[in-house]
Coordinates of N, CA and C in Angstrom, one line a residue:
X7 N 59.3 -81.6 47.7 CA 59.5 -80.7 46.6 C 58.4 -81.0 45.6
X8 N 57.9 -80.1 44.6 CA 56.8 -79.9 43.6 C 57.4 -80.9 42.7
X9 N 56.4 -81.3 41.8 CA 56.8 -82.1 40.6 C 57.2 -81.0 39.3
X10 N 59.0 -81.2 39.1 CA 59.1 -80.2 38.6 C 59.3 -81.0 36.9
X11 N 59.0 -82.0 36.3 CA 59.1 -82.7 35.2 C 58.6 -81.6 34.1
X12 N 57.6 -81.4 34.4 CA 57.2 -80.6 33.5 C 57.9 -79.0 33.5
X13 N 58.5 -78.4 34.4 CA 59.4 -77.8 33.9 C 60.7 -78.0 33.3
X14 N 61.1 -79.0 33.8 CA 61.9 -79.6 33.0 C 62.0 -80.2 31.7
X15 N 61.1 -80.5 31.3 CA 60.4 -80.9 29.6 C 60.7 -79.6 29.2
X16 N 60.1 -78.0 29.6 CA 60.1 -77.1 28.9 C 61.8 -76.8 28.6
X17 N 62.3 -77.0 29.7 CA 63.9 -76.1 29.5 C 64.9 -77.1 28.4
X18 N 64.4 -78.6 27.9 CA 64.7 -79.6 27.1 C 64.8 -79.1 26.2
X19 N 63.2 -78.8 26.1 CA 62.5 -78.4 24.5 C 63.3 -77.0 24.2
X20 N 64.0 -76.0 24.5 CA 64.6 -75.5 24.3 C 66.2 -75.6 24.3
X21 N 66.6 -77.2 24.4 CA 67.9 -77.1 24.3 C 68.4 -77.6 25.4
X22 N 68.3 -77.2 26.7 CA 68.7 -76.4 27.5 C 68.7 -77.8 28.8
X23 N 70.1 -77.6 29.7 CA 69.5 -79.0 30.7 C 69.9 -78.4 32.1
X24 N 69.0 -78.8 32.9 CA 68.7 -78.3 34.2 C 68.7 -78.9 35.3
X25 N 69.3 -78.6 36.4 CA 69.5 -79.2 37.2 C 68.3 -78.7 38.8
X26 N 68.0 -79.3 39.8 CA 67.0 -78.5 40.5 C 68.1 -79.0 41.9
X27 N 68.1 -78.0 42.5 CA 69.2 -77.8 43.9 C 68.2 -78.0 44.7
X28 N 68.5 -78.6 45.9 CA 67.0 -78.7 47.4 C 68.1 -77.3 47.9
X29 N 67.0 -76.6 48.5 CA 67.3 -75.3 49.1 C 68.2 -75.8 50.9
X30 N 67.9 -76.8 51.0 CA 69.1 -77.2 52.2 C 70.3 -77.4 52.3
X31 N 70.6 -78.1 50.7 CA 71.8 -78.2 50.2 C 72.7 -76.7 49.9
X32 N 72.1 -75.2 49.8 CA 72.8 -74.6 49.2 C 74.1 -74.0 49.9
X33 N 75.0 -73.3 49.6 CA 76.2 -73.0 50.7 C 75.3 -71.4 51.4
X34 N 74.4 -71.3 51.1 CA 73.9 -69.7 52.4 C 73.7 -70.3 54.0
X35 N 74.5 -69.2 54.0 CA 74.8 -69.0 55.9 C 73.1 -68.7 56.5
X36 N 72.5 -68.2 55.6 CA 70.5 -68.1 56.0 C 70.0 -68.6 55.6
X37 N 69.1 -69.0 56.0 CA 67.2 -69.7 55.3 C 67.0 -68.6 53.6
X38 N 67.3 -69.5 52.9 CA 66.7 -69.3 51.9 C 65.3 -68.8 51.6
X39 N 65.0 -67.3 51.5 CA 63.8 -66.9 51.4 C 62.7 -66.9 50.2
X40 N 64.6 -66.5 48.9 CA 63.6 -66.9 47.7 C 64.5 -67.8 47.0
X41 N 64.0 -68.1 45.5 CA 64.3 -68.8 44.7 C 65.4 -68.3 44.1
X42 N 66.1 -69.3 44.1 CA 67.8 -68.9 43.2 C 68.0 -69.4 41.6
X43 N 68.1 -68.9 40.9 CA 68.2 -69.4 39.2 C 69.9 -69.0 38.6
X44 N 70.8 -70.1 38.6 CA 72.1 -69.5 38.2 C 72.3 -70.6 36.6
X45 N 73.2 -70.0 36.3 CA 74.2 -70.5 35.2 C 75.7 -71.7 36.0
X46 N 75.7 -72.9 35.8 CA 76.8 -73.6 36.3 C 77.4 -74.6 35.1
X47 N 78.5 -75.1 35.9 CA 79.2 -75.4 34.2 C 79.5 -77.3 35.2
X48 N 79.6 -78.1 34.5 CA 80.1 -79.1 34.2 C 80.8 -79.8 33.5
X49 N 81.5 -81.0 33.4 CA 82.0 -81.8 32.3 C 80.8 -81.7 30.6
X50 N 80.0 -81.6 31.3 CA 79.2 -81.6 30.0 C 78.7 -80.5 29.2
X51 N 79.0 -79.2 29.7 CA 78.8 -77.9 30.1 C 78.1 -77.1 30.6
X52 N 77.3 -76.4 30.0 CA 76.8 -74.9 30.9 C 75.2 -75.7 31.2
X53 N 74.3 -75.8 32.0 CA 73.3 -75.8 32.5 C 73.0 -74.7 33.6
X54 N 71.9 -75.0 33.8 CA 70.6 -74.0 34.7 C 70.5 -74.1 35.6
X55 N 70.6 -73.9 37.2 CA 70.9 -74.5 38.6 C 69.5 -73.8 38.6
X56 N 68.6 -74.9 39.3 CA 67.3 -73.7 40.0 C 66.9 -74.1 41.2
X57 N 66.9 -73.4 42.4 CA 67.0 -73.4 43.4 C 65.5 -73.1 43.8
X58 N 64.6 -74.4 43.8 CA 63.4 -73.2 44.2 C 62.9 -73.7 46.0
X59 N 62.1 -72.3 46.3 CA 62.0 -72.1 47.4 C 60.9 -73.3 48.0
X60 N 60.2 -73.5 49.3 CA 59.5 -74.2 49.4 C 58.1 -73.9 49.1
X61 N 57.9 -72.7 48.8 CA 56.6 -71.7 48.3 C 56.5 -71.5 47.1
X62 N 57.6 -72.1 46.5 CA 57.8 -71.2 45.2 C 56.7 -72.2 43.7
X63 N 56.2 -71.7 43.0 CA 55.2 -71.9 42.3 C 55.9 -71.8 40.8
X64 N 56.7 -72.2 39.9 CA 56.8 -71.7 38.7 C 56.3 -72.1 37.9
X65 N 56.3 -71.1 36.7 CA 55.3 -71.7 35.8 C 55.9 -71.3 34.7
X66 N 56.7 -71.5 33.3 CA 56.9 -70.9 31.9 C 55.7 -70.4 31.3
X67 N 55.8 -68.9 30.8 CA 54.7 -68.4 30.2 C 55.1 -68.7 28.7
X68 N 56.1 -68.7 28.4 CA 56.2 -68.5 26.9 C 57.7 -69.5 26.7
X69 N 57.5 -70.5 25.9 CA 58.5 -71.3 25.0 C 59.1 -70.6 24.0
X70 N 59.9 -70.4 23.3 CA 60.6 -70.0 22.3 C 61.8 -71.0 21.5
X71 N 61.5 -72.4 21.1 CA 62.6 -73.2 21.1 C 63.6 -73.1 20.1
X72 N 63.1 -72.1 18.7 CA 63.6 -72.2 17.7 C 64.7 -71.0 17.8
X73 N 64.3 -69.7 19.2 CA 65.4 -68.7 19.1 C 65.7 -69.1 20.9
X74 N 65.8 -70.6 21.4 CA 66.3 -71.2 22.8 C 66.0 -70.1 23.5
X75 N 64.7 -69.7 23.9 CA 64.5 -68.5 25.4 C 63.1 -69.1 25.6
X76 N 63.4 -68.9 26.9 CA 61.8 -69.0 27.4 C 61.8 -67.6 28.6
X77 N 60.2 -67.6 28.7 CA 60.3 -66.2 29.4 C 59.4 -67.6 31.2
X78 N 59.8 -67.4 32.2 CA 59.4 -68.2 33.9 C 59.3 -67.3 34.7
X79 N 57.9 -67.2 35.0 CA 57.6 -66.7 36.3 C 57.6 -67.5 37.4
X80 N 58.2 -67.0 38.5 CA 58.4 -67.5 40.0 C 56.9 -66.7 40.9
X81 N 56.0 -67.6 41.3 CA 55.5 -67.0 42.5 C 56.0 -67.0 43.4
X82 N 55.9 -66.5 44.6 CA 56.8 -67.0 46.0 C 56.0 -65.7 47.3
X83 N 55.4 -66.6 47.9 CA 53.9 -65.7 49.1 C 53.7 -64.6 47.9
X84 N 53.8 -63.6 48.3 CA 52.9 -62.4 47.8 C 53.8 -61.7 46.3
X85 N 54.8 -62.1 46.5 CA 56.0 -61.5 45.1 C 55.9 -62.4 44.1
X86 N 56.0 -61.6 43.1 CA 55.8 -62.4 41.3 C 57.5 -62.2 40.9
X87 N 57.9 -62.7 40.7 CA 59.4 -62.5 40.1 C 59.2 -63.1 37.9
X88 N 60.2 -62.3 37.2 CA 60.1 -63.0 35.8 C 61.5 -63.0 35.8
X89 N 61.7 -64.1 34.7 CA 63.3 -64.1 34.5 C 63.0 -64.8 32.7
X90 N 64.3 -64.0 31.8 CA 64.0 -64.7 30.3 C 65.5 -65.5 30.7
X91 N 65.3 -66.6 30.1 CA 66.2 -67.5 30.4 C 66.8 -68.0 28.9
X92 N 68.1 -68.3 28.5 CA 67.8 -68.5 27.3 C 69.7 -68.7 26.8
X93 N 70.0 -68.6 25.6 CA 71.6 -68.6 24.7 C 71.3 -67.7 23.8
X94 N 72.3 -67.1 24.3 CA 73.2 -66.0 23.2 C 74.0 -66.5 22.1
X95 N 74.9 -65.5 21.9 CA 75.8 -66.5 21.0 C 76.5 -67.9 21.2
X96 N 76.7 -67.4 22.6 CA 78.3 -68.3 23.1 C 77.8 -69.1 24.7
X97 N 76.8 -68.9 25.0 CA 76.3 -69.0 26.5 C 75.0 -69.1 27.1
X98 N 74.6 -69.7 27.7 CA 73.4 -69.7 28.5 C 73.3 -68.4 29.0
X99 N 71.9 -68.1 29.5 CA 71.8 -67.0 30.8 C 70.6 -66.9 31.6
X100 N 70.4 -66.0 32.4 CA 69.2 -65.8 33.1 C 69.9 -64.3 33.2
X101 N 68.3 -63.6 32.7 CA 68.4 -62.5 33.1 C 66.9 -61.9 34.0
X102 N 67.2 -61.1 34.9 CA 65.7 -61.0 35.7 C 65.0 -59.6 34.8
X103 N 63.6 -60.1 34.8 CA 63.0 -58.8 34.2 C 62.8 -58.1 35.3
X104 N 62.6 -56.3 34.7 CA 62.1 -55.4 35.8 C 61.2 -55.6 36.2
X105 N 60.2 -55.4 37.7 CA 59.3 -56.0 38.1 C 57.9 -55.1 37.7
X106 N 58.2 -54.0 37.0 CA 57.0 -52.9 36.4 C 56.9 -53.3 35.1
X107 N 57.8 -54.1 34.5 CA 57.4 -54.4 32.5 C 56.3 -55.3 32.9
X108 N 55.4 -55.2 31.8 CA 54.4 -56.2 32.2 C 54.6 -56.7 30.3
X109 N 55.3 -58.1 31.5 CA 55.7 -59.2 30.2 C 54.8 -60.4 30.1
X110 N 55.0 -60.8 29.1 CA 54.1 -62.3 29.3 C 54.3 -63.2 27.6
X111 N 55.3 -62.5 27.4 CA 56.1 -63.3 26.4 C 57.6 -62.9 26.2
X112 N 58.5 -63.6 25.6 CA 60.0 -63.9 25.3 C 60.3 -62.7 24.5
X113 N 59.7 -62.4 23.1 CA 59.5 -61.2 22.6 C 59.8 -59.8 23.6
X114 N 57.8 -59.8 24.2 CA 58.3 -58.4 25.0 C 59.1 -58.4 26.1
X115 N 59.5 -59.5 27.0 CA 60.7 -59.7 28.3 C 62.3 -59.0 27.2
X116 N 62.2 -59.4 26.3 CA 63.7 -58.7 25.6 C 63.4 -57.6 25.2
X117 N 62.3 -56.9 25.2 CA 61.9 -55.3 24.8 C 62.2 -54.9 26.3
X118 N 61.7 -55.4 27.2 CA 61.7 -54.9 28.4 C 63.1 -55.0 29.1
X119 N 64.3 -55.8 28.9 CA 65.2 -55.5 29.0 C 66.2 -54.4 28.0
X120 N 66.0 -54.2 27.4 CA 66.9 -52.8 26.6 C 66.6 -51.5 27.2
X121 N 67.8 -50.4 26.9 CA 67.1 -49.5 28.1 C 66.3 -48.9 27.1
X122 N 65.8 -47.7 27.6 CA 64.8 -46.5 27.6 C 65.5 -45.9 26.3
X123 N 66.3 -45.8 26.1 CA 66.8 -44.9 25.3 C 66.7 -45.4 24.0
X124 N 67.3 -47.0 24.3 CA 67.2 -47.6 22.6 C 65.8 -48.2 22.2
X125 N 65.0 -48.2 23.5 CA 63.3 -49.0 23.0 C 62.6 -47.1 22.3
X126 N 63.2 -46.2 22.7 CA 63.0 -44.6 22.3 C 63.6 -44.6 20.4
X127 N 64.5 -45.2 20.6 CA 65.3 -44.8 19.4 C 64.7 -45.8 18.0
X128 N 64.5 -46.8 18.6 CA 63.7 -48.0 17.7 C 62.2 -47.6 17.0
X129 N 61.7 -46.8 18.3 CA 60.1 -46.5 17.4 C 60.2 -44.8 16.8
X130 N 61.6 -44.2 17.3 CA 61.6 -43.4 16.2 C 62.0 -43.4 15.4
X131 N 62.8 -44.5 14.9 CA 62.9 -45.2 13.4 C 62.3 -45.7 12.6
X132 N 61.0 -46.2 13.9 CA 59.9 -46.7 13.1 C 60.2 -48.4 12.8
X133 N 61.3 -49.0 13.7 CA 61.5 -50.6 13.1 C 60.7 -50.9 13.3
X134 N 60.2 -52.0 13.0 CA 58.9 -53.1 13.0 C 59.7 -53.8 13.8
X135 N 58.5 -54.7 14.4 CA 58.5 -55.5 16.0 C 59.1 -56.5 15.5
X136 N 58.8 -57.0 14.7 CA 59.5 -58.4 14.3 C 60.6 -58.2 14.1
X137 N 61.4 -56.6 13.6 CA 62.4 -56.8 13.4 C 63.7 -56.0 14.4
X138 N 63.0 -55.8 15.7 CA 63.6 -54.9 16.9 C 64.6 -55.9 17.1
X139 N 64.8 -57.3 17.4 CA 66.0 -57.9 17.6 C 67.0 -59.1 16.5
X140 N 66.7 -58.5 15.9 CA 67.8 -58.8 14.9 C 69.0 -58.4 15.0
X141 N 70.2 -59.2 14.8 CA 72.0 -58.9 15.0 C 71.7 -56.9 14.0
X142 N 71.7 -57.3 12.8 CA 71.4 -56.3 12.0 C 70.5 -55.5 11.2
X143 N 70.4 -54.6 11.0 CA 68.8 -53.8 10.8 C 68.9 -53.9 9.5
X144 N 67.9 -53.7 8.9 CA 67.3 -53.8 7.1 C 67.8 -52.0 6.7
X145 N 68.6 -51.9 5.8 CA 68.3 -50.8 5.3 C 66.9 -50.7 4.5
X146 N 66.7 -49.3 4.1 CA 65.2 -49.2 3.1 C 65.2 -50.3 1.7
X147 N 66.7 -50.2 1.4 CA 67.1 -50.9 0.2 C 66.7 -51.9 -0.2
X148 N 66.5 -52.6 1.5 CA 66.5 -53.8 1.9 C 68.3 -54.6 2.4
X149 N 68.9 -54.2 2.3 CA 70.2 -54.7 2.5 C 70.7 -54.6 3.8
X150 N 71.0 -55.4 4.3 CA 71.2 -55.7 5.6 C 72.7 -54.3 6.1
X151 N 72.2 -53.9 7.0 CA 73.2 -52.8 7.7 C 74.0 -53.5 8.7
X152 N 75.8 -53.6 8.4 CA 76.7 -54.0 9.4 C 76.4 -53.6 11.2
X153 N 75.8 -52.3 11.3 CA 75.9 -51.5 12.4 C 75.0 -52.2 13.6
X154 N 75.3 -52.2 14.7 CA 74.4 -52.7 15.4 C 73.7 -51.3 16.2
X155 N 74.4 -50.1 16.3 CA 73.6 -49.1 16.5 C 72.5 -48.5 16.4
X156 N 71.6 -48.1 16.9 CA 70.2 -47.9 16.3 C 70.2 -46.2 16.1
X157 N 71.2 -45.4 16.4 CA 71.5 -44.2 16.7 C 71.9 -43.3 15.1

């Protein structure tokens, strides 16, 4: 297996503790093709299971420690896989980016997961980037708006 320390420094530096599974160990009835990234819980709680393949190449493009996400690309033979990894309110997660966003930061991986309609609805409001994910939007006033609607 790759020396994965240095990914593991990164998922620290955000908080975050991880575990790395050997692909022989996993319960699949098949040869493990690609790489597996889950959410598992313990006595100590929620960590990062990552399952990587024996091809598999990862690398963190983007740290984010102070809002806990980082944005990991998986190489693996000829396929690029991204995933933003990261805590919500209440929870760890992994979520996979679409494989046509062309991400390469934590920022745009969470533009690139909202759908079509609300990344539509946001620049016809005109919000500023900085302020596309925030819980609540700025009125003009400046006064923070309860709504989380962009509509």
């Amino acid at each position: 297996m790759m020396d994965i320390s240095h990914l593991n420094n990164k998922f620290l530096r955000m908080g975050a503790r991880v575990k790395f599974q050997d692909p022989a160990a996993t319960r699949a009835r098949v040869p493990l093709r690609m790489s597996l990234l889950d959410i598992q819980e313990d006595r100590r709680g929620e960590y990062f299971e990552i399952t990587l393949h024996s091809d598999a190449e990862p690398q963190v493009l983007d740290l984010q420690p102070d809002d806990r996400h980082l944005l990991l690309l998986i190489r693996e033979a000829k396929a690029k896989s991204k995933f933003l990894c990261g805590h919500d309110e209440r929870h760890w997660f992994v979520a996979a980016i679409p494989e046509k966003a062309p991400v390469g930061t934590v920022r745009q991986a969470k533009e690139a997961l909202k759908p079509h309609v609300v990344r539509v609805a946001q620049s016809q409001k005109k919000i500023a980037h900085k302020s596309r994910n925030r819980r609540k939007m700025q009125h003009s006033s400046g006064r923070a708006n309860g709504s989380f609607c962009l509509f």
